[in-house]
PDB file of C-alpha atoms and ligand atoms in Angstrom:
ATOM      1  CA  MET A   1      81.983 102.670 111.067  1.00 46.00           C
ATOM      2  CA  PRO A   2      84.720 101.593 113.748  1.00 49.00           C
ATOM      3  CA  ALA A   3      87.975 100.257 112.258  1.00 56.00           C
ATOM      4  CA  ARG A   4      87.776  96.404 112.022  1.00 86.00           C
ATOM      5  CA  ILE A   5      91.695  96.079 112.213  1.00 93.00           C
ATOM      6  CA  ASP A   6      93.664  98.171 114.502  1.00 95.00           C
ATOM      7  CA  PHE A   7      97.320  98.158 114.760  1.00 97.00           C
ATOM      8  CA  ASP A   8      98.982 100.683 117.670  1.00 97.00           C
ATOM      9  CA  LYS A   9     102.824 100.905 117.202  1.00 98.00           C
ATOM     10  CA  VAL A  10     103.287  97.658 116.631  1.00 98.00           C
ATOM     11  CA  THR A  11     107.052  96.422 116.755  1.00 98.00           C
ATOM     12  CA  VAL A  12     108.022  92.622 115.751  1.00 98.00           C
ATOM     13  CA  LEU A  13     111.520  91.655 116.366  1.00 98.00           C
ATOM     14  CA  PHE A  14     113.671  89.086 114.998  1.00 97.00           C
ATOM     15  CA  ASN A  15     117.042  88.594 116.537  1.00 95.00           C
ATOM     16  CA  ASP A  16     116.758  92.321 117.661  1.00 95.00           C
ATOM     17  CA  ARG A  17     116.124  93.401 114.313  1.00 96.00           C
ATOM     18  CA  PRO A  18     112.617  95.013 113.745  1.00 97.00           C
ATOM     19  CA  ALA A  19     110.627  93.368 111.197  1.00 98.00           C
ATOM     20  CA  LEU A  20     107.735  95.548 111.868  1.00 98.00           C
ATOM     21  CA  ASP A  21     109.123  99.154 113.519  1.00 98.00           C
ATOM     22  CA  HIS A  22     105.844 101.020 115.229  1.00 98.00           C
ATOM     23  CA  VAL A  23     103.599  99.985 113.007  1.00 98.00           C
ATOM     24  CA  THR A  24      99.952 102.382 113.705  1.00 97.00           C
ATOM     25  CA  LEU A  25      97.110 101.283 111.013  1.00 95.00           C
ATOM     26  CA  SER A  26      93.234 101.043 111.479  1.00 95.00           C
ATOM     27  CA  ILE A  27      91.701  98.836 108.447  1.00 96.00           C
ATOM     28  CA  PRO A  28      88.172  99.921 108.338  1.00 94.00           C
ATOM     29  CA  HIS A  29      85.598  96.633 108.088  1.00 91.00           C
ATOM     30  CA  GLY A  30      85.040  95.096 104.365  1.00 93.00           C
ATOM     31  CA  GLN A  31      88.097  97.559 103.084  1.00 96.00           C
ATOM     32  CA  HIS A  32      90.606  95.306 100.162  1.00 96.00           C
ATOM     33  CA  ALA A  33      94.025  96.502 100.454  1.00 97.00           C
ATOM     34  CA  ALA A  34      97.208  95.634  98.807  1.00 97.00           C
ATOM     35  CA  VAL A  35     100.297  95.203 101.026  1.00 97.00           C
ATOM     36  CA  VAL A  36     103.341  96.246  99.312  1.00 95.00           C
ATOM     37  CA  GLY A  37     106.856  96.591  99.896  1.00 94.00           C
ATOM     38  CA  PRO A  38     110.379  94.924  98.937  1.00 91.00           C
ATOM     39  CA  ASN A  39     111.354  91.717  99.972  1.00 91.00           C
ATOM     40  CA  GLY A  40     111.957  91.357 103.582  1.00 93.00           C
ATOM     41  CA  ALA A  41     109.385  94.274 104.192  1.00 95.00           C
ATOM     42  CA  GLY A  42     107.593  92.852 106.793  1.00 96.00           C
ATOM     43  CA  LYS A  43     104.526  92.043 104.915  1.00 95.00           C
ATOM     44  CA  SER A  44     104.113  87.939 106.014  1.00 94.00           C
ATOM     45  CA  THR A  45     105.130  89.256 109.745  1.00 96.00           C
ATOM     46  CA  LEU A  46     102.160  91.702 109.460  1.00 97.00           C
ATOM     47  CA  PHE A  47     100.180  88.464 108.460  1.00 95.00           C
ATOM     48  CA  LYS A  48     101.351  86.368 111.083  1.00 94.00           C
ATOM     49  CA  VAL A  49     100.828  88.826 113.766  1.00 95.00           C
ATOM     50  CA  LEU A  50      96.822  88.956 112.812  1.00 93.00           C
ATOM     51  CA  VAL A  51      96.612  85.217 112.882  1.00 89.00           C
ATOM     52  CA  GLY A  52      98.734  84.701 116.300  1.00 89.00           C
ATOM     53  CA  LEU A  53     101.807  82.899 114.418  1.00 91.00           C
ATOM     54  CA  VAL A  54     103.990  85.539 115.562  1.00 95.00           C
ATOM     55  CA  THR A  55     103.337  87.715 119.036  1.00 95.00           C
ATOM     56  CA  PRO A  56     104.581  91.501 118.553  1.00 97.00           C
ATOM     57  CA  ASN A  57     107.281  92.563 121.114  1.00 98.00           C
ATOM     58  CA  SER A  58     105.449  95.643 121.835  1.00 97.00           C
ATOM     59  CA  GLY A  59     102.377  97.717 120.639  1.00 97.00           C
ATOM     60  CA  SER A  60      98.603  96.151 120.353  1.00 95.00           C
ATOM     61  CA  VAL A  61      96.576  94.694 117.784  1.00 95.00           C
ATOM     62  CA  LYS A  62      93.067  94.792 117.824  1.00 93.00           C
ATOM     63  CA  ILE A  63      90.471  92.831 116.088  1.00 91.00           C
ATOM     64  CA  HIS A  64      86.613  94.009 116.089  1.00 87.00           C
ATOM     65  CA  ALA A  65      87.901  96.214 118.777  1.00 87.00           C
ATOM     66  CA  GLN A  66      88.935  93.424 121.007  1.00 87.00           C
ATOM     67  CA  PRO A  67      92.412  92.382 121.422  1.00 88.00           C
ATOM     68  CA  LEU A  68      93.852  89.718 119.587  1.00 86.00           C
ATOM     69  CA  GLY A  69      92.842  85.729 121.126  1.00 79.00           C
ATOM     70  CA  ASN A  70      89.129  86.976 121.452  1.00 69.00           C
ATOM     71  CA  GLU A  71      88.504  87.200 117.399  1.00 63.00           C
ATOM     72  CA  MET A  72      91.164  85.557 116.034  1.00 62.00           C
ATOM     73  CA  TYR A  73      89.050  82.380 114.583  1.00 63.00           C
ATOM     74  CA  CYS A  74      87.528  84.972 111.778  1.00 83.00           C
ATOM     75  CA  VAL A  75      90.835  85.799 110.170  1.00 89.00           C
ATOM     76  CA  SER A  76      91.696  83.441 107.561  1.00 90.00           C
ATOM     77  CA  TYR A  77      95.000  83.039 106.456  1.00 89.00           C
ATOM     78  CA  VAL A  78      96.391  81.693 102.935  1.00 89.00           C
ATOM     79  CA  PRO A  79      99.786  81.510 103.204  1.00 83.00           C
ATOM     80  CA  GLN A  80     102.725  81.693 100.305  1.00 81.00           C
ATOM     81  CA  ARG A  81     102.913  78.010  98.888  1.00 69.00           C
ATOM     82  CA  GLU A  82     106.288  77.851  99.605  1.00 65.00           C
ATOM     83  CA  GLU A  83     105.558  77.954 103.591  1.00 66.00           C
ATOM     84  CA  VAL A  84     103.137  74.752 103.480  1.00 67.00           C
ATOM     85  CA  ASP A  85     104.535  71.330 104.437  1.00 70.00           C
ATOM     86  CA  LEU A  86     103.506  68.777 101.533  1.00 70.00           C
ATOM     87  CA  ARG A  87     104.672  66.082 103.448  1.00 72.00           C
ATOM     88  CA  PHE A  88     101.796  65.745 105.434  1.00 73.00           C
ATOM     89  CA  PRO A  89      99.248  63.010 103.770  1.00 78.00           C
ATOM     90  CA  ILE A  90      95.818  64.726 103.383  1.00 88.00           C
ATOM     91  CA  THR A  91      93.747  64.810 100.891  1.00 93.00           C
ATOM     92  CA  VAL A  92      92.428  68.106  98.984  1.00 94.00           C
ATOM     93  CA  GLU A  93      88.866  67.802 100.585  1.00 93.00           C
ATOM     94  CA  GLU A  94      90.377  66.638 104.024  1.00 92.00           C
ATOM     95  CA  THR A  95      92.120  70.182 103.812  1.00 91.00           C
ATOM     96  CA  ILE A  96      89.299  72.605 102.949  1.00 93.00           C
ATOM     97  CA  MET A  97      87.156  70.452 105.869  1.00 90.00           C
ATOM     98  CA  MET A  98      89.944  72.057 108.178  1.00 86.00           C
ATOM     99  CA  GLY A  99      88.820  75.586 107.818  1.00 83.00           C
ATOM    100  CA  ARG A 100      85.295  74.295 109.018  1.00 83.00           C
ATOM    101  CA  TYR A 101      86.931  73.071 112.079  1.00 75.00           C
ATOM    102  CA  ARG A 102      85.768  76.009 114.201  1.00 71.00           C
ATOM    103  CA  HIS A 103      82.262  75.629 113.201  1.00 68.00           C
ATOM    104  CA  TYR A 104      81.994  71.908 113.875  1.00 64.00           C
ATOM    105  CA  GLY A 105      84.412  71.832 117.112  1.00 64.00           C
ATOM    106  CA  LEU A 106      86.533  69.343 118.835  1.00 60.00           C
ATOM    107  CA  LEU A 107      85.543  66.259 119.326  1.00 60.00           C
ATOM    108  CA  LYS A 108      82.695  66.364 116.855  1.00 73.00           C
ATOM    109  CA  ALA A 109      82.196  65.349 113.331  1.00 77.00           C
ATOM    110  CA  PRO A 110      81.317  67.874 110.350  1.00 80.00           C
ATOM    111  CA  ASP A 111      77.610  67.531 109.750  1.00 80.00           C
ATOM    112  CA  ARG A 112      75.805  68.169 106.521  1.00 87.00           C
ATOM    113  CA  LYS A 113      76.160  71.876 106.651  1.00 88.00           C
ATOM    114  CA  ASP A 114      80.185  71.641 106.714  1.00 88.00           C
ATOM    115  CA  HIS A 115      80.229  69.000 103.940  1.00 92.00           C
ATOM    116  CA  ASN A 116      78.103  71.414 101.788  1.00 93.00           C
ATOM    117  CA  MET A 117      80.333  74.489 102.545  1.00 92.00           C
ATOM    118  CA  VAL A 118      83.268  72.268 101.391  1.00 95.00           C
ATOM    119  CA  LYS A 119      81.407  70.775  98.368  1.00 95.00           C
ATOM    120  CA  ASN A 120      80.622  74.707  97.384  1.00 95.00           C
ATOM    121  CA  ALA A 121      83.662  76.011  98.245  1.00 94.00           C
ATOM    122  CA  MET A 122      85.425  73.276  95.482  1.00 95.00           C
ATOM    123  CA  GLU A 123      82.854  74.181  93.117  1.00 95.00           C
ATOM    124  CA  ARG A 124      83.703  77.827  93.344  1.00 92.00           C
ATOM    125  CA  LEU A 125      87.216  77.184  92.854  1.00 92.00           C
ATOM    126  CA  ASN A 126      86.736  74.599  89.974  1.00 92.00           C
ATOM    127  CA  ILE A 127      88.652  71.862  91.971  1.00 95.00           C
ATOM    128  CA  THR A 128      85.856  69.469  92.799  1.00 96.00           C
ATOM    129  CA  ARG A 129      87.469  66.887  90.650  1.00 97.00           C
ATOM    130  CA  LEU A 130      90.771  67.113  92.846  1.00 96.00           C
ATOM    131  CA  ALA A 131      88.773  66.172  96.059  1.00 95.00           C
ATOM    132  CA  LYS A 132      90.404  62.817  96.919  1.00 95.00           C
ATOM    133  CA  ARG A 133      93.697  63.802  95.320  1.00 94.00           C
ATOM    134  CA  SER A 134      96.574  64.710  98.228  1.00 92.00           C
ATOM    135  CA  LEU A 135      98.136  67.888  98.082  1.00 89.00           C
ATOM    136  CA  ASN A 136     101.232  67.050  97.153  1.00 87.00           C
ATOM    137  CA  GLU A 137     100.040  65.817  93.432  1.00 89.00           C
ATOM    138  CA  LEU A 138      99.044  69.166  93.221  1.00 90.00           C
ATOM    139  CA  SER A 139     100.269  71.814  90.679  1.00 87.00           C
ATOM    140  CA  GLY A 140     101.022  75.555  92.465  1.00 85.00           C
ATOM    141  CA  GLY A 141      98.079  76.754  90.791  1.00 88.00           C
ATOM    142  CA  GLN A 142      95.798  74.049  92.283  1.00 91.00           C
ATOM    143  CA  LEU A 143      97.426  74.535  95.471  1.00 89.00           C
ATOM    144  CA  GLN A 144      96.407  77.847  95.334  1.00 89.00           C
ATOM    145  CA  ARG A 145      92.787  76.922  94.628  1.00 92.00           C
ATOM    146  CA  VAL A 146      92.598  74.491  97.363  1.00 93.00           C
ATOM    147  CA  PHE A 147      93.729  77.011 100.045  1.00 91.00           C
ATOM    148  CA  LEU A 148      91.553  80.247  98.887  1.00 92.00           C
ATOM    149  CA  ALA A 149      88.758  77.135  99.206  1.00 94.00           C
ATOM    150  CA  ARG A 150      89.739  76.010 102.469  1.00 92.00           C
ATOM    151  CA  ALA A 151      89.354  80.094 103.497  1.00 90.00           C
ATOM    152  CA  ILE A 152      85.907  80.685 102.063  1.00 90.00           C
ATOM    153  CA  ALA A 153      84.875  77.762 103.918  1.00 91.00           C
ATOM    154  CA  GLN A 154      85.681  78.967 106.726  1.00 89.00           C
ATOM    155  CA  GLU A 155      83.662  82.021 106.434  1.00 88.00           C
ATOM    156  CA  PRO A 156      86.146  84.530 107.546  1.00 89.00           C
ATOM    157  CA  HIS A 157      85.646  88.264 108.509  1.00 90.00           C
ATOM    158  CA  ILE A 158      88.837  89.022 107.542  1.00 93.00           C
ATOM    159  CA  LEU A 159      91.064  87.117 104.702  1.00 94.00           C
ATOM    160  CA  LEU A 160      94.772  87.490 104.399  1.00 95.00           C
ATOM    161  CA  MET A 161      96.642  86.260 101.278  1.00 94.00           C
ATOM    162  CA  ASP A 162     100.282  86.221 101.225  1.00 92.00           C
ATOM    163  CA  GLU A 163     101.498  86.594  97.528  1.00 91.00           C
ATOM    164  CA  PRO A 164      98.551  84.963  95.983  1.00 89.00           C
ATOM    165  CA  PHE A 165      99.655  85.823  92.336  1.00 86.00           C
ATOM    166  CA  ASN A 166     103.337  84.829  92.568  1.00 84.00           C
ATOM    167  CA  GLY A 167     103.896  81.809  90.455  1.00 80.00           C
ATOM    168  CA  VAL A 168     100.409  80.845  89.202  1.00 85.00           C
ATOM    169  CA  ASP A 169      98.874  80.415  86.021  1.00 88.00           C
ATOM    170  CA  LEU A 170      96.811  83.124  84.608  1.00 89.00           C
ATOM    171  CA  SER A 171      93.315  81.742  84.852  1.00 89.00           C
ATOM    172  CA  THR A 172      94.350  80.840  88.687  1.00 88.00           C
ATOM    173  CA  GLN A 173      94.645  84.560  89.008  1.00 89.00           C
ATOM    174  CA  GLU A 174      91.743  85.181  87.214  1.00 89.00           C
ATOM    175  CA  ALA A 175      89.665  82.688  89.810  1.00 89.00           C
ATOM    176  CA  THR A 176      91.443  84.617  92.706  1.00 91.00           C
ATOM    177  CA  MET A 177      90.223  87.971  91.506  1.00 91.00           C
ATOM    178  CA  GLN A 178      87.012  87.111  91.052  1.00 90.00           C
ATOM    179  CA  LEU A 179      86.653  85.253  94.423  1.00 90.00           C
ATOM    180  CA  LEU A 180      88.016  88.465  95.542  1.00 92.00           C
ATOM    181  CA  ALA A 181      85.025  90.541  93.932  1.00 92.00           C
ATOM    182  CA  GLU A 182      82.531  87.893  95.474  1.00 90.00           C
ATOM    183  CA  LEU A 183      84.312  88.510  98.796  1.00 91.00           C
ATOM    184  CA  LYS A 184      83.825  92.400  98.548  1.00 91.00           C
ATOM    185  CA  ASP A 185      80.167  91.997  98.240  1.00 90.00           C
ATOM    186  CA  GLN A 186      79.760  89.854 101.512  1.00 89.00           C
ATOM    187  CA  ASP A 187      81.859  93.000 103.387  1.00 90.00           C
ATOM    188  CA  VAL A 188      84.814  90.540 103.717  1.00 93.00           C
ATOM    189  CA  THR A 189      87.997  92.406 104.710  1.00 95.00           C
ATOM    190  CA  VAL A 190      91.166  91.160 102.299  1.00 96.00           C
ATOM    191  CA  LEU A 191      94.683  92.161 102.694  1.00 97.00           C
ATOM    192  CA  VAL A 192      96.512  90.954  99.989  1.00 96.00           C
ATOM    193  CA  SER A 193     100.553  91.129  99.992  1.00 95.00           C
ATOM    194  CA  THR A 194     101.965  91.620  96.222  1.00 91.00           C
ATOM    195  CA  HIS A 195     104.940  92.387  94.436  1.00 85.00           C
ATOM    196  CA  ASP A 196     102.689  93.772  91.772  1.00 86.00           C
ATOM    197  CA  LEU A 197     102.809  97.330  92.117  1.00 89.00           C
ATOM    198  CA  ASN A 198     100.266  98.026  88.738  1.00 89.00           C
ATOM    199  CA  MET A 199      98.185  95.428  90.128  1.00 89.00           C
ATOM    200  CA  ALA A 200      98.082  96.795  93.651  1.00 93.00           C
ATOM    201  CA  ALA A 201      97.030 100.261  92.306  1.00 93.00           C
ATOM    202  CA  SER A 202      94.391  99.114  89.877  1.00 91.00           C
ATOM    203  CA  LYS A 203      92.730  96.384  91.382  1.00 92.00           C
ATOM    204  CA  PHE A 204      92.615  97.328  95.313  1.00 95.00           C
ATOM    205  CA  GLU A 205      90.931 100.285  96.743  1.00 95.00           C
ATOM    206  CA  SER A 206      93.742 100.848  99.383  1.00 97.00           C
ATOM    207  CA  ILE A 207      97.555 100.063  99.783  1.00 97.00           C
ATOM    208  CA  ILE A 208      99.524  99.516 102.614  1.00 98.00           C
ATOM    209  CA  LEU A 209     103.108 100.576 101.754  1.00 97.00           C
ATOM    210  CA  LEU A 210     105.664  98.787 104.209  1.00 97.00           C
ATOM    211  CA  LYS A 211     109.441  98.721 104.623  1.00 96.00           C
ATOM    212  CA  LYS A 212     109.393  97.523 108.264  1.00 97.00           C
ATOM    213  CA  ARG A 213     107.806 100.984 108.965  1.00 97.00           C
ATOM    214  CA  LEU A 214     104.099 101.873 107.629  1.00 98.00           C
ATOM    215  CA  ILE A 215     105.540 104.060 104.792  1.00 97.00           C
ATOM    216  CA  ALA A 216     102.367 104.751 103.732  1.00 97.00           C
ATOM    217  CA  TYR A 217      98.533 103.918 103.543  1.00 97.00           C
ATOM    218  CA  GLY A 218      95.734 105.368 101.678  1.00 97.00           C
ATOM    219  CA  THR A 219      94.111 105.042  97.922  1.00 96.00           C
ATOM    220  CA  PRO A 220      96.259 104.116  95.326  1.00 95.00           C
ATOM    221  CA  ALA A 221      96.575 107.710  94.133  1.00 94.00           C
ATOM    222  CA  GLU A 222      97.921 109.028  97.504  1.00 95.00           C
ATOM    223  CA  VAL A 223     100.221 106.085  97.958  1.00 96.00           C
ATOM    224  CA  MET A 224     101.575 105.399  94.542  1.00 92.00           C
ATOM    225  CA  LYS A 225     104.230 109.267  94.854  1.00 90.00           C
ATOM    226  CA  ARG A 226     107.286 109.383  93.861  1.00 86.00           C
ATOM    227  CA  GLU A 227     108.568 109.800  97.731  1.00 90.00           C
ATOM    228  CA  ASN A 228     106.879 106.995  98.977  1.00 93.00           C
ATOM    229  CA  LEU A 229     107.912 104.438  96.417  1.00 91.00           C
ATOM    230  CA  SER A 230     111.801 105.943  96.722  1.00 88.00           C
ATOM    231  CA  ALA A 231     111.241 105.197 100.387  1.00 92.00           C
ATOM    232  CA  ALA A 232     110.036 101.891 100.070  1.00 92.00           C
ATOM    233  CA  PHE A 233     112.021 100.718  97.555  1.00 88.00           C
ATOM    234  CA  GLY A 234     115.008 102.808  96.834  1.00 82.00           C
ATOM    235  CA  GLU A 235     116.797 103.483  93.483  1.00 61.00           C
ATOM    236  CA  GLN A 236     115.892 100.234  92.497  1.00 59.00           C
ATOM    237  CA  LEU A 237     112.735 101.548  90.982  1.00 60.00           C
ATOM    238  CA  PHE A 238     112.059 102.499  86.967  1.00 51.00           C
ATOM    239  CA  LEU A 239     109.434 104.991  87.087  1.00 51.00           C
ATOM    240  CA  LEU A 240     107.333 106.279  84.225  1.00 45.00           C
ATOM    241  CA  ASP A 241     106.375 109.752  84.749  1.00 44.00           C
ATOM    242  CA  GLY A 242     103.176 111.759  83.659  1.00 40.00           C
ATOM    243  CA  LEU A 243     100.572 109.396  85.257  1.00 41.00           C
ATOM    244  CA  ASP A 244      99.224 111.828  87.412  1.00 42.00           C
ATOM    245  CA  GLY A 245     101.142 110.837  90.158  1.00 42.00           C
ATOM    246  CA  LEU A 246     100.353 107.187  89.759  1.00 44.00           C
ATOM    247  CA  ALA A 247     103.791 105.642  89.495  1.00 44.00           C
ATOM    248  CA  VAL A 248     104.070 102.530  87.209  1.00 43.00           C
ATOM    249  CA  ILE A 249     106.646  99.870  88.288  1.00 47.00           C
ATOM    250  CA  ASP A 250     108.558  97.706  85.617  1.00 42.00           C
ATOM    251  CA  HIS A 251     110.742  96.350  88.100  1.00 42.00           C
ATOM    252  CA  CYS A 252     109.991  96.287  91.736  1.00 42.00           C
ATOM    253  CA  CYS A 253     111.953  93.264  93.472  1.00 43.00           C
ATOM    254  CA  PRO A 254     115.087  94.803  94.831  1.00 44.00           C
ATOM    255  CA  PRO A 255     117.270  92.181  97.125  1.00 43.00           C
ATOM    256  CA  GLU A 256     116.650  92.028 100.608  1.00 45.00           C
ATOM    257  CA  THR A 257     118.361  94.623 102.823  1.00 43.00           C
ATOM    258  CA  THR A 258     121.126  94.068 104.602  1.00 41.00           C
ATOM    259  CA  GLY A 259     121.212  93.900 108.590  1.00 43.00           C
ATOM    260  CA  GLU A 260     122.680  97.346 108.613  1.00 41.00           C
ATOM    261  CA  GLU A 261     120.325  99.086 106.289  1.00 40.00           C
ATOM    262  CA  ALA A 262     117.316  97.140 108.004  1.00 38.00           C
ATOM    263  CA  ARG A 263     118.022  99.237 111.108  1.00 38.00           C
TER     264      ARG A 263
HETATM  265  P1  LIG B   1     108.256  90.165 103.374  1.00 57.45           P
HETATM  266  O1  LIG B   1     107.176  89.215 103.814  1.00 57.45           O
HETATM  267  O2  LIG B   1     107.925  91.744 103.437  1.00 57.45           O
HETATM  268  O3  LIG B   1     109.334  89.744 102.387  1.00 57.45           O
HETATM  269  P2  LIG B   1     108.605  89.377 105.805  1.00 57.45           P
HETATM  270  O4  LIG B   1     107.773  89.429 106.829  1.00 57.45           O
HETATM  271  O5  LIG B   1     109.225  87.703 105.776  1.00 57.45           O
HETATM  272  O6  LIG B   1     109.159  90.179 105.017  1.00 57.45           O
HETATM  273  O7  LIG B   1     110.412  89.134 106.880  1.00 57.45           O
HETATM  274  C1  LIG B   1     110.279  90.998 107.774  1.00 57.45           C
HETATM  275  C2  LIG B   1     112.022  90.283 107.995  1.00 57.45           C
HETATM  276  O8  LIG B   1     112.117  89.878 109.169  1.00 57.45           O
HETATM  277  C3  LIG B   1     112.782  89.801 107.106  1.00 57.45           C
HETATM  278  O9  LIG B   1     114.177  90.474 107.435  1.00 57.45           O
HETATM  279  C4  LIG B   1     113.009  88.344 107.373  1.00 57.45           C
HETATM  280  O10 LIG B   1     114.198  87.721 107.097  1.00 57.45           O
HETATM  281  C5  LIG B   1     112.855  88.696 109.034  1.00 57.45           C
HETATM  282  N1  LIG B   1     112.094  87.104 109.622  1.00 57.45           N
HETATM  283  C6  LIG B   1     111.064  86.739 109.058  1.00 57.45           C
HETATM  284  N2  LIG B   1     110.357  85.876 109.915  1.00 57.45           N
HETATM  285  C7  LIG B   1     111.633  85.378 110.526  1.00 57.45           C
HETATM  286  C8  LIG B   1     112.228  84.377 111.400  1.00 57.45           C
HETATM  287  N3  LIG B   1     110.916  83.386 111.898  1.00 57.45           N
HETATM  288  N4  LIG B   1     113.318  84.219 112.015  1.00 57.45           N
HETATM  289  C9  LIG B   1     114.250  85.250 112.003  1.00 57.45           C
HETATM  290  N5  LIG B   1     113.661  86.752 111.304  1.00 57.45           N
HETATM  291  C10 LIG B   1     112.687  86.777 110.443  1.00 57.45           C
END
C-alpha cells in the first residue's frame, strides 16, 4: 500500500535556525505513530507543516500522494492546550461543530447529519453535559475532550495530537487511548507527540524519533535503542538495561538546546 504521508527532505527554518532539518519519512495509511524527541525537537513543527500552519523552506510534503493544499481537509489537529486562545467566547457544542465545517461549507447551515455527528462526538467523549458551557470554564481534561470530539466530528483520515497526555487526569488519558483504539479500527492514521517514552513504546506500533533531524523511525524495538536515544536526548537519560534493547526512561525532559547546539 502506498505511504499516505510523505516527507521528502523537509526543512523548516525559524530565524535561520532549523526546526526540522531534511526530514524524510513515509508513514503508511492507518498507522499509529508516537512522535518523540526532546523539547524543541520539531515535533509541533512537524504537525503544523501537515496542517498548513507552517510552510517548509525546502523539501516536499504529500498526503495521499498529493502536494499539501489539495488534501489538507482530511487532517485534524489537536493542539497543545496552551496554544488555544480561550478568550474567544464559544461554547463546547459550537467548537465541535467547527469540525464539521468542511462538510456543510461556507454560507450553508449545518444539517441533521452534522448535528448528529456533534452529538455522537460529545457522547463518545462523555461531555454532553458540557454542551452549552464556554471553553474558558473548562478544566484541562475537559478541554482536551472537547478538542478530541471536534477532531472526530471532522471525520479525518489523519489525526495529529500534540502532547495529549500532558497535564490531564487519568480518565481523560484513558478516554484518549480508547478513542485511539476506535480510530485504529476505522483505519485513521494517527500521530501523537509525547514526552512519555514508556507510553510511546508500549502503546504505539511505530515511533518517530526527532531531534530536528529524523533520528529513527520504525517499530519501538527498532527505535528505542541506546544509540538512537542518546543521539536524541544526550546524556540526560537514565536507562535501565537488560530489556531486550528496549530502553525505559525515567526522566526525559531535558531543557531546550541552545542555539549553538541546535545547529
Ligand atoms: P517541540 O514540539 O519538539 O518542542 P517545536 O516544533 O515547538 O518543538 O520547536 C522546534 C524549534 O523551533 C524550537 O527551537 C522552537 O523554539 C522553534 N520555533 C517553533 N516555532 C517557532 C516560531 N513560531 N518562531 C520562532 N521559532 C520557533
